Amino acid sequence: MMTTLRGADILARTLAQAGLRRIFSLSGNHIMPVYDAAIEAKLAITHVRYEGAAVHMADAWARLTGEPGIALLTGGPGHANGVGALYTALASESPLVLLSGHAPLNELGTGSFQEMRQADIAAPLVKAAWTVASVETVGVDIAKACRIARSGRPGPVHLSLPFDVLEAKVADGEKFLAPVADFAPVEHPPETKTIAALQALLKTAARPLILLGPVLAHAPVVGLVKQLSAAAGVPALCMESPRGVNDPGLGAFAAVLARADLVVLIGKQADFTLRFGKAPALAAACRFAVIDPESEALQRAIKNLGAARVALSAQADSVATVRALIAAAQPHAGAAWLKEVADAVAFRPAAWRDINSGDGPVHPVELGRAVQDALNTSPDAVFIADGGEIGQWAQACIQAPARIINGVGGSIGSAVPFAFAARMARPQAPVIAVMGDGAFGFHLMEFDTAVRDGVPMIVVVGNDSCWNAEHQIQLRSYGKERAHGCELRGGTRYDLAVAALGGHGELVTRAAELKPALARAIASGKPACINVMIQRLAAPTVTAGAPAAAH
């Protein structure tokens, strides 16, 4: 018998057939047909408290699982509320699809309810954006959106879903479901001659570096970075921080970067994070090899670096290029250089080991030590960092098998939804986020979502009663007497707010209280907030052989 299906049914069943059964959403008029269709398709809907949180959750889900994250929002203001979160995903090369309800096609131009040019609004923040035109193309469109999100440089895609298309019915609807194969990314591996030319360049270099873009920090492929370094005998590092060459998580990397004579950029853009490749951040005589999925990025790199310095440029996928280099590796002879770079990246000032704040506000290094000990209990632990200065301290002090940060885009506020999605992706692993008190205000209410869904992530709030990153800018640029507008109320009890929502709350005022508080939070089995009163310090710039300086 022929099955009559609505557009919403085709959408839901196509997603389910492709194995994409987790949706992060906030309901609204235009998408209620999808909620209805989700029942038969057995889609699991996480219902959030703010649209931006759904997009951040889809982002984290994608980075941890490798599959496209799916966010589903209603049209008009719901769509607009979620668009801002796309920027973080775009900069972090995270493959997600934002599905938004939309005014009916047959009412466009009439002043329909919440009518908005949604695809145009999303376009600058996504790889592609369009509006579904008919019930017959719903399945094809969702498969295409997922394929684009995962192909080349991964990133978000937007698809608007007109209400009348979702409600429209079509006979023999099963034939309009997109096959699973249509979801697969289009692959663009490097040519054999490109790998050979790259190997030849590496052989001639005394101090080569391989720098990788944010996609190589995603959990399913992050292990390739160490494999590449070991196979090629060349230092390989992933750069995903807005602090770039001064990323505290990379230790004293800036010093060795300035000495490199060949830098291979694989999906790593020659942008502000590399000081556009200019001296003194990189030596004026340094040569470059640039492999990138996008022709525009290649052209921009050549312009920024100078054509005379670019010895090789080629278009190819980042992960495929890394795999090809590993397979064809010819170990480099520079063992001393490999160790020098490793030591620089691992370097932290010796003085940090002796930091002891006693009974006063907690030093961020002490916070990092306690979180590190808690994460060390599991090989699947996930560490999340967010916020300005405290986020940088955390990245300098904490490591984990999987990490999600706010990324090159430098946004803040995403850690709570990131932590939620991470714990859903890894339900047996500890998930600990460290963020500032300013950033915590963005998505506090997602603790309600976590309590409802029984998702016991832990969020450690570094509370210095300040928008400290901006405060530090004021101090450096204008002086203490002109610092204003960045203060928050002193000692706010974020822990009690989370407890009131049904979670677990802990207040920490001394470093000695950190480990017991973390242990109680983990044992509670609830979503937890550990509110830590910290010293108001500038983020560190790690310089080998010298104390940490203010950034």
Coordinates of C-alpha atoms in Angstrom, one line a residue:
M1 CA 0.0 0.0 0.0
M2 CA 1.1 3.5 -0.7
T3 CA 1.8 5.6 2.4
T4 CA 0.6 9.2 2.5
L5 CA 3.1 11.3 4.4
R6 CA 3.3 14.9 5.5
G7 CA 6.5 17.0 4.8
A8 CA 7.1 16.8 8.6
D9 CA 7.0 12.9 8.4
I10 CA 9.4 12.9 5.5
L11 CA 11.8 15.1 7.5
A12 CA 11.6 13.1 10.7
R13 CA 11.9 9.7 9.0
T14 CA 14.7 10.8 6.8
L15 CA 16.7 11.9 9.9
A16 CA 15.9 8.7 11.7
Q17 CA 16.9 6.5 8.7
A18 CA 20.2 8.3 8.7
G19 CA 20.8 7.6 12.4
L20 CA 20.3 11.3 13.4
R21 CA 17.8 10.7 16.2
R22 CA 18.9 13.4 18.7
I23 CA 17.4 16.8 18.2
F24 CA 18.0 19.9 20.3
S25 CA 15.0 22.2 20.1
L26 CA 12.8 24.9 21.5
S27 CA 9.2 24.5 20.5
G28 CA 7.0 27.0 18.6
N29 CA 4.0 27.3 16.3
H30 CA 5.8 26.6 13.0
I31 CA 7.5 23.4 14.0
M32 CA 4.7 21.5 15.9
P33 CA 4.2 19.2 12.9
V34 CA 7.8 18.0 13.3
Y35 CA 7.2 17.4 17.0
D36 CA 4.2 15.3 16.0
A37 CA 6.1 13.4 13.4
A38 CA 9.0 12.7 15.8
I39 CA 6.8 10.2 17.7
E40 CA 6.5 7.6 14.9
A41 CA 10.1 8.3 13.8
K42 CA 11.4 7.8 17.4
L43 CA 13.4 11.0 17.4
A44 CA 14.6 12.1 20.8
I45 CA 13.9 15.8 21.4
T46 CA 15.9 17.8 24.1
H47 CA 13.7 20.7 24.9
V48 CA 15.8 23.7 26.0
R49 CA 15.0 27.1 27.6
Y50 CA 16.6 29.4 25.0
E51 CA 17.1 28.9 21.3
G52 CA 20.8 29.7 21.3
A53 CA 21.4 26.8 23.8
A54 CA 19.9 24.3 21.3
V55 CA 22.4 25.5 18.6
H56 CA 25.3 25.3 21.1
M57 CA 24.2 21.8 22.1
A58 CA 24.1 20.7 18.5
D59 CA 27.6 22.2 18.1
A60 CA 29.1 20.2 21.0
W61 CA 27.3 17.0 19.9
A62 CA 28.9 17.3 16.5
R63 CA 32.4 17.9 17.8
L64 CA 32.2 14.9 20.1
T65 CA 30.4 12.4 17.9
G66 CA 31.4 13.4 14.3
E67 CA 27.8 13.3 13.1
P68 CA 25.9 16.4 12.2
G69 CA 24.3 18.1 15.2
I70 CA 20.6 18.9 14.6
A71 CA 19.0 22.0 16.1
L72 CA 15.3 22.6 15.5
L73 CA 13.8 26.1 16.2
T74 CA 10.6 27.8 15.4
G75 CA 10.4 30.6 12.9
G76 CA 10.8 34.4 13.2
P77 CA 12.1 35.4 16.7
G78 CA 12.9 31.8 17.5
H79 CA 15.2 31.6 14.5
A80 CA 16.7 35.0 15.3
N81 CA 17.5 34.0 18.8
G82 CA 19.4 30.9 17.6
V83 CA 21.4 32.6 14.8
G84 CA 24.0 34.2 17.1
A85 CA 25.2 30.8 18.3
L86 CA 26.1 29.8 14.7
Y87 CA 29.2 32.0 14.8
T88 CA 30.9 29.8 17.4
A89 CA 30.1 26.7 15.3
L90 CA 31.4 28.3 12.1
A91 CA 34.7 29.4 13.6
S92 CA 35.1 26.0 15.3
E93 CA 34.4 24.1 12.0
S94 CA 31.5 22.2 13.6
P95 CA 29.1 20.4 11.3
L96 CA 25.5 21.2 12.4
V97 CA 22.2 21.8 10.7
L98 CA 19.9 24.5 12.0
L99 CA 16.3 23.7 11.0
S100 CA 13.9 26.6 11.5
G101 CA 10.2 26.7 11.0
H102 CA 9.1 29.4 8.6
A103 CA 6.0 31.3 7.5
P104 CA 3.9 29.4 4.9
L105 CA 5.0 29.8 1.3
N106 CA 1.5 30.6 0.2
E107 CA 1.4 33.6 2.6
L108 CA 4.8 35.2 1.8
G109 CA 4.6 38.9 1.1
T110 CA 1.2 39.2 2.8
G111 CA 2.5 40.0 6.3
S112 CA 2.3 36.4 7.5
F113 CA 2.8 35.6 11.2
Q114 CA 6.5 35.9 12.0
E115 CA 7.4 36.3 8.4
M116 CA 11.1 36.9 8.0
R117 CA 13.9 36.4 5.4
Q118 CA 15.4 33.7 7.6
A119 CA 17.9 32.3 5.1
D120 CA 19.3 35.7 4.4
I121 CA 19.7 36.4 8.1
A122 CA 21.6 33.1 8.6
A123 CA 23.7 33.3 5.4
P124 CA 26.8 35.1 6.8
L125 CA 27.2 32.6 9.6
V126 CA 26.7 29.3 7.7
K127 CA 28.2 27.5 4.7
A128 CA 24.8 27.5 3.0
A129 CA 21.2 28.6 3.7
W130 CA 18.0 28.1 1.8
T131 CA 14.2 27.5 2.2
V132 CA 12.6 24.2 1.3
A133 CA 10.4 24.8 -1.7
S134 CA 8.1 21.7 -1.7
V135 CA 7.1 18.6 0.2
E136 CA 8.7 16.5 -2.4
T137 CA 12.2 17.9 -1.7
V138 CA 12.2 17.9 2.1
G139 CA 14.1 14.6 2.3
V140 CA 16.6 15.7 -0.4
D141 CA 17.1 19.0 1.2
I142 CA 17.9 17.7 4.7
A143 CA 20.4 15.2 3.2
K144 CA 22.0 17.9 1.2
A145 CA 22.3 20.2 4.3
C146 CA 24.0 17.4 6.3
R147 CA 26.3 16.6 3.3
I148 CA 27.4 20.3 3.0
A149 CA 27.9 20.6 6.7
R150 CA 30.4 17.7 6.7
S151 CA 32.1 18.4 3.4
G152 CA 35.3 20.4 2.9
R153 CA 35.8 22.7 5.9
P154 CA 33.0 21.5 8.2
G155 CA 30.5 24.0 9.5
P156 CA 26.9 24.9 10.1
V157 CA 24.1 24.9 7.5
H158 CA 20.6 26.4 7.7
L159 CA 17.4 25.1 6.3
S160 CA 14.1 26.9 6.7
L161 CA 10.9 24.8 6.8
P162 CA 7.7 26.6 5.7
F163 CA 4.7 25.5 7.7
D164 CA 2.6 24.6 4.6
V165 CA 5.4 22.4 3.3
L166 CA 5.5 20.6 6.7
E167 CA 1.8 20.1 6.6
A168 CA 1.4 19.2 2.9
K169 CA 0.7 15.5 2.2
V170 CA 2.1 13.4 -0.6
A171 CA 1.1 9.9 -1.7
D172 CA 3.7 7.2 -1.7
G173 CA 5.7 9.4 0.7
E174 CA 8.3 6.7 1.4
K175 CA 9.9 7.3 -2.0
F176 CA 10.7 10.9 -1.0
L177 CA 12.9 9.8 1.9
A178 CA 16.5 10.5 1.1
P179 CA 18.8 7.5 1.1
V180 CA 21.5 7.3 3.8
A181 CA 24.2 7.5 1.2
D182 CA 23.1 11.1 0.3
F183 CA 24.2 12.3 3.8
A184 CA 27.8 11.3 3.2
P185 CA 30.3 14.2 2.8
V186 CA 31.8 14.9 -0.6
E187 CA 35.5 13.9 -0.2
H188 CA 38.4 15.9 -1.7
P189 CA 41.6 14.0 -0.8
P190 CA 45.0 15.5 -1.6
E191 CA 46.7 14.4 -4.9
T192 CA 49.6 12.1 -4.6
K193 CA 51.9 14.8 -6.0
T194 CA 50.9 17.2 -3.3
I195 CA 51.9 14.8 -0.6
A196 CA 55.2 14.1 -2.4
A197 CA 55.9 17.8 -2.7
L198 CA 55.1 18.3 0.9
Q199 CA 57.4 15.5 2.0
A200 CA 60.2 17.0 -0.1
L201 CA 59.7 20.4 1.6
L202 CA 59.8 18.9 5.0
K203 CA 63.1 17.1 4.2
T204 CA 64.8 20.4 3.4
A205 CA 63.6 22.2 6.5
A206 CA 65.6 22.3 9.7
R207 CA 62.8 23.5 12.0
P208 CA 59.5 22.6 10.4
L209 CA 56.1 22.9 12.1
I210 CA 52.7 21.5 11.0
L211 CA 49.8 23.6 12.2
L212 CA 46.2 22.2 12.0
G213 CA 42.8 23.9 12.0
P214 CA 40.0 23.5 14.5
V215 CA 38.5 20.4 12.9
L216 CA 41.5 18.3 14.1
A217 CA 40.5 19.2 17.6
H218 CA 37.2 17.3 17.3
A219 CA 37.1 14.2 19.4
P220 CA 36.7 11.6 16.6
V221 CA 39.9 12.7 14.9
V222 CA 42.0 14.5 17.6
G223 CA 44.2 11.4 17.9
L224 CA 45.5 12.0 14.4
V225 CA 47.5 15.0 15.5
K226 CA 49.9 12.9 17.7
Q227 CA 49.9 10.1 15.1
L228 CA 51.1 12.6 12.5
S229 CA 53.8 14.1 14.7
A230 CA 55.1 10.6 15.6
A231 CA 55.0 9.3 12.0
A232 CA 56.6 12.4 10.4
G233 CA 59.0 13.3 13.2
V234 CA 57.7 16.9 12.8
P235 CA 55.9 18.9 15.6
A236 CA 52.2 18.9 14.8
L237 CA 49.8 21.2 16.7
C238 CA 46.1 22.1 16.5
M239 CA 45.3 25.8 16.9
E240 CA 41.7 26.6 18.0
S241 CA 42.1 29.4 20.4
P242 CA 41.3 33.1 19.8
R243 CA 44.5 33.9 21.7
G244 CA 46.4 32.4 18.8
V245 CA 50.2 32.4 19.2
N246 CA 49.7 33.5 22.8
D247 CA 47.3 30.6 23.6
P248 CA 48.2 29.7 27.2
G249 CA 47.2 26.1 26.5
L250 CA 50.2 25.9 24.1
G251 CA 52.6 27.0 26.7
A252 CA 55.7 28.9 25.3
F253 CA 54.8 28.0 21.8
A254 CA 55.3 31.5 20.5
A255 CA 59.0 31.3 21.0
V256 CA 59.5 28.2 18.9
L257 CA 57.0 29.4 16.2
A258 CA 59.2 32.4 15.7
R259 CA 62.2 30.1 14.9
A260 CA 60.4 27.8 12.4
D261 CA 61.8 27.9 8.9
L262 CA 58.9 26.0 7.3
V263 CA 55.3 26.1 8.5
V264 CA 52.8 23.7 7.0
L265 CA 49.2 25.0 7.4
I266 CA 46.6 22.2 7.0
G267 CA 43.2 23.7 7.3
K268 CA 44.8 26.3 9.6
Q269 CA 44.0 29.8 8.2
A270 CA 46.8 32.4 8.1
D271 CA 44.7 34.8 10.0
F272 CA 44.9 37.0 13.2
T273 CA 45.7 34.0 15.3
L274 CA 49.0 33.6 13.4
R275 CA 49.5 37.4 13.3
F276 CA 48.9 37.0 9.5
G277 CA 52.3 35.2 9.3
K278 CA 54.2 38.4 9.7
A279 CA 57.4 39.0 11.6
P280 CA 58.2 39.0 14.5
A281 CA 55.6 36.3 15.2
L282 CA 57.1 34.3 12.3
A283 CA 60.5 34.7 10.8
A284 CA 60.5 36.9 7.7
A285 CA 62.4 34.1 5.9
C286 CA 60.0 31.4 7.0
R287 CA 58.4 29.5 4.1
F288 CA 54.9 28.1 4.0
A289 CA 53.0 25.2 2.6
V290 CA 49.2 25.7 2.6
I291 CA 46.7 22.9 2.2
D292 CA 43.1 24.0 2.6
P293 CA 39.6 22.7 1.7
E294 CA 38.6 26.2 0.3
S295 CA 40.0 28.0 -2.6
E296 CA 39.1 31.4 -1.1
A297 CA 41.1 30.5 2.1
L298 CA 44.1 29.5 -0.1
Q299 CA 44.0 32.8 -1.9
R300 CA 43.7 34.7 1.3
A301 CA 46.7 32.8 2.8
I302 CA 48.8 33.7 -0.2
K303 CA 47.8 37.3 0.1
N304 CA 48.5 37.5 3.8
L305 CA 51.8 35.6 3.8
G306 CA 53.1 36.9 0.5
A307 CA 53.4 34.8 -2.6
A308 CA 57.2 34.6 -2.4
R309 CA 57.0 32.8 0.9
V310 CA 54.4 30.2 -0.1
A311 CA 56.4 27.3 -1.5
L312 CA 53.3 25.0 -2.0
S313 CA 49.5 25.5 -2.0
A314 CA 46.9 23.0 -2.8
Q315 CA 43.2 22.4 -2.2
A316 CA 42.3 19.3 -0.2
D317 CA 40.3 18.2 2.9
S318 CA 42.2 18.6 6.2
V319 CA 41.5 15.2 7.8
A320 CA 42.2 13.4 4.5
T321 CA 45.5 15.3 4.1
V322 CA 46.6 14.3 7.6
R323 CA 45.8 10.7 7.0
A324 CA 47.7 10.7 3.7
L325 CA 50.7 12.3 5.4
I326 CA 50.7 9.6 8.1
A327 CA 50.4 6.9 5.5
A328 CA 53.3 8.3 3.4
A329 CA 55.4 9.5 6.3
Q330 CA 59.2 9.7 5.9
P331 CA 60.5 10.5 9.4
H332 CA 62.3 13.8 9.7
A333 CA 65.8 13.8 11.1
G334 CA 65.2 16.7 13.5
A335 CA 64.7 14.9 16.8
A336 CA 66.2 17.8 18.8
W337 CA 63.7 20.2 17.2
L338 CA 60.8 17.9 17.9
K339 CA 61.8 17.8 21.6
E340 CA 62.3 21.6 21.8
V341 CA 58.8 22.2 20.5
A342 CA 57.3 19.6 22.8
D343 CA 59.1 21.1 25.8
A344 CA 57.9 24.6 24.9
V345 CA 54.3 23.5 24.6
A346 CA 54.4 21.7 27.9
F347 CA 56.2 24.5 29.7
R348 CA 54.4 26.2 32.6
P349 CA 56.2 28.5 35.0
A350 CA 57.7 26.7 38.0
A351 CA 56.2 29.3 40.3
W352 CA 52.8 27.9 39.5
R353 CA 53.6 24.7 41.4
D354 CA 54.0 26.6 44.6
I355 CA 50.8 28.8 44.4
N356 CA 48.9 28.6 47.6
S357 CA 46.1 31.1 48.2
G358 CA 45.5 29.9 51.8
D359 CA 42.3 31.3 53.2
G360 CA 41.9 34.0 50.5
P361 CA 40.1 33.9 47.1
V362 CA 41.3 30.9 45.1
H363 CA 44.0 31.3 42.5
P364 CA 42.9 30.0 39.0
V365 CA 45.9 27.6 39.0
E366 CA 44.6 25.9 42.2
L367 CA 41.2 25.6 40.6
G368 CA 42.8 24.0 37.6
R369 CA 44.7 21.5 39.7
A370 CA 41.5 20.3 41.4
V371 CA 39.6 19.9 38.2
Q372 CA 42.5 18.1 36.6
D373 CA 42.5 15.5 39.4
A374 CA 38.7 14.9 38.9
L375 CA 39.1 14.5 35.1
N376 CA 42.0 12.1 35.6
T377 CA 39.6 9.5 36.9
S378 CA 38.3 8.5 33.4
P379 CA 39.9 7.9 29.9
D380 CA 36.7 9.4 28.4
A381 CA 36.5 12.6 30.4
V382 CA 35.5 15.8 28.7
F383 CA 36.8 19.2 29.7
I384 CA 35.0 22.4 28.6
A385 CA 36.4 25.9 28.8
D386 CA 34.5 29.2 28.4
G387 CA 34.8 32.8 29.4
G388 CA 37.5 35.4 29.2
E389 CA 40.4 35.3 31.6
I390 CA 39.3 32.3 33.7
G391 CA 38.8 30.4 30.4
Q392 CA 42.4 31.0 29.5
W393 CA 43.7 30.0 32.9
A394 CA 41.7 26.8 32.7
Q395 CA 43.1 25.9 29.2
A396 CA 46.6 26.5 30.5
C397 CA 46.1 24.2 33.5
I398 CA 43.7 21.5 32.4
Q399 CA 43.9 18.7 29.9
A400 CA 41.5 15.9 29.0
P401 CA 41.0 13.2 26.4
A402 CA 38.3 15.4 24.8
R403 CA 38.1 19.1 25.0
I404 CA 35.5 21.7 23.8
I405 CA 36.3 25.4 24.0
N406 CA 34.6 28.5 22.7
G407 CA 37.0 28.4 19.7
V408 CA 38.6 30.9 17.4
G409 CA 35.5 33.0 17.3
G410 CA 36.2 34.0 21.0
S411 CA 32.5 34.0 22.0
I412 CA 31.5 33.3 25.6
G413 CA 28.5 31.8 27.4
S414 CA 28.3 28.4 25.6
A415 CA 29.8 26.1 28.3
V416 CA 26.6 25.1 30.1
P417 CA 24.9 23.8 26.9
F418 CA 28.2 22.4 25.7
A419 CA 28.5 20.5 29.0
F420 CA 24.9 19.2 28.7
A421 CA 25.4 17.9 25.2
A422 CA 28.8 16.4 26.1
R423 CA 27.3 14.4 29.0
M424 CA 24.5 13.1 26.7
A425 CA 27.2 12.0 24.1
R426 CA 29.3 10.4 26.9
P427 CA 26.8 9.4 29.6
Q428 CA 29.3 7.4 31.6
A429 CA 32.2 10.0 31.6
P430 CA 32.8 12.9 33.8
V431 CA 32.1 16.2 32.1
I432 CA 33.5 19.3 33.8
A433 CA 33.2 22.9 32.4
V434 CA 35.1 25.8 33.8
M435 CA 33.7 29.3 33.0
G436 CA 33.5 32.8 34.3
D437 CA 30.7 34.4 36.3
G438 CA 29.9 36.7 33.4
A439 CA 29.6 33.9 30.9
F440 CA 27.5 31.8 33.4
G441 CA 24.7 34.3 33.1
F442 CA 24.0 33.4 29.4
H443 CA 22.5 30.0 30.0
L444 CA 21.9 29.4 33.7
M445 CA 18.4 28.2 32.9
E446 CA 19.7 25.2 31.0
F447 CA 20.3 23.7 34.4
D448 CA 16.5 23.3 34.4
T449 CA 16.9 21.3 31.2
A450 CA 19.6 19.2 32.7
V451 CA 17.5 18.4 35.8
R452 CA 14.5 17.5 33.7
D453 CA 16.5 15.2 31.5
G454 CA 18.7 13.8 34.3
V455 CA 22.0 15.0 32.8
P456 CA 24.6 15.3 35.6
M457 CA 27.3 17.6 34.1
I458 CA 29.4 19.8 36.4
V459 CA 30.0 23.5 35.9
V460 CA 32.8 25.2 37.9
V461 CA 32.2 29.0 38.0
G462 CA 35.2 31.2 38.6
N463 CA 33.5 34.0 40.4
D464 CA 35.5 37.3 40.5
S465 CA 32.4 39.5 40.4
C466 CA 33.6 41.0 37.1
W467 CA 33.6 40.9 33.3
N468 CA 37.3 40.5 33.9
A469 CA 38.6 40.2 30.3
E470 CA 37.1 43.6 29.5
H471 CA 38.2 45.0 32.9
Q472 CA 41.8 44.0 32.1
I473 CA 41.6 45.8 28.8
Q474 CA 40.5 49.0 30.6
L475 CA 43.4 48.7 33.0
R476 CA 45.9 48.2 30.2
S477 CA 44.5 50.8 27.8
Y478 CA 43.0 53.5 29.9
G479 CA 44.2 53.1 33.5
K480 CA 42.6 52.0 36.8
E481 CA 40.9 55.4 37.3
R482 CA 39.0 54.9 34.1
A483 CA 37.9 51.3 34.6
H484 CA 34.1 51.2 34.9
G485 CA 31.0 49.3 33.8
C486 CA 32.5 45.8 34.1
E487 CA 31.7 45.0 37.8
L488 CA 29.2 42.3 38.8
R489 CA 27.5 42.0 42.2
G490 CA 30.0 40.6 44.7
G491 CA 29.7 37.0 45.8
T492 CA 26.5 36.1 43.9
R493 CA 25.4 32.7 44.9
Y494 CA 25.1 30.9 41.6
D495 CA 25.3 27.6 43.5
L496 CA 22.0 28.4 45.3
A497 CA 20.3 29.3 42.0
V498 CA 21.2 25.9 40.6
A499 CA 20.1 24.2 43.8
A500 CA 16.8 26.0 43.5
L501 CA 16.4 24.5 40.0
G502 CA 16.8 21.0 41.4
G503 CA 20.6 20.6 40.9
H504 CA 23.5 20.4 43.3
G505 CA 25.3 23.5 44.5
E506 CA 28.6 24.1 46.2
L507 CA 30.2 27.3 47.4
V508 CA 34.0 27.3 47.6
T509 CA 35.9 30.2 49.2
R510 CA 39.2 28.5 49.9
A511 CA 41.4 26.2 47.7
A512 CA 41.3 23.5 50.3
E513 CA 37.5 23.1 49.7
L514 CA 37.8 22.4 46.0
K515 CA 38.5 18.7 45.9
P516 CA 35.8 17.8 48.5
A517 CA 33.3 20.0 46.7
L518 CA 34.1 18.3 43.3
A519 CA 33.8 14.9 44.9
R520 CA 30.4 15.7 46.4
A521 CA 29.2 17.2 43.1
I522 CA 30.1 14.0 41.3
A523 CA 28.6 11.8 43.9
S524 CA 25.3 13.7 43.9
G525 CA 24.4 12.4 40.4
K526 CA 22.8 15.8 39.7
P527 CA 23.7 18.7 37.4
A528 CA 26.0 20.6 39.6
C529 CA 27.4 24.2 40.0
I530 CA 30.5 24.8 42.0
N531 CA 30.7 28.5 42.7
V532 CA 34.4 29.3 43.4
M533 CA 35.5 32.7 44.7
I534 CA 38.6 33.4 42.7
Q535 CA 41.3 36.1 42.5
R536 CA 40.7 38.7 39.8
L537 CA 43.7 38.1 37.6
A538 CA 44.7 38.7 34.0
A539 CA 45.0 35.6 31.8
P540 CA 48.6 34.3 31.6
T541 CA 51.0 34.7 28.7
V542 CA 53.4 31.8 29.2
T543 CA 57.0 32.7 28.4
A544 CA 59.7 30.1 29.0
G545 CA 62.4 31.2 31.4
A546 CA 60.3 34.0 32.8
P547 CA 57.3 34.4 35.1
A548 CA 53.8 34.4 33.6
A549 CA 52.9 37.9 32.4
A550 CA 49.5 39.5 32.0
H551 CA 48.1 39.0 28.5

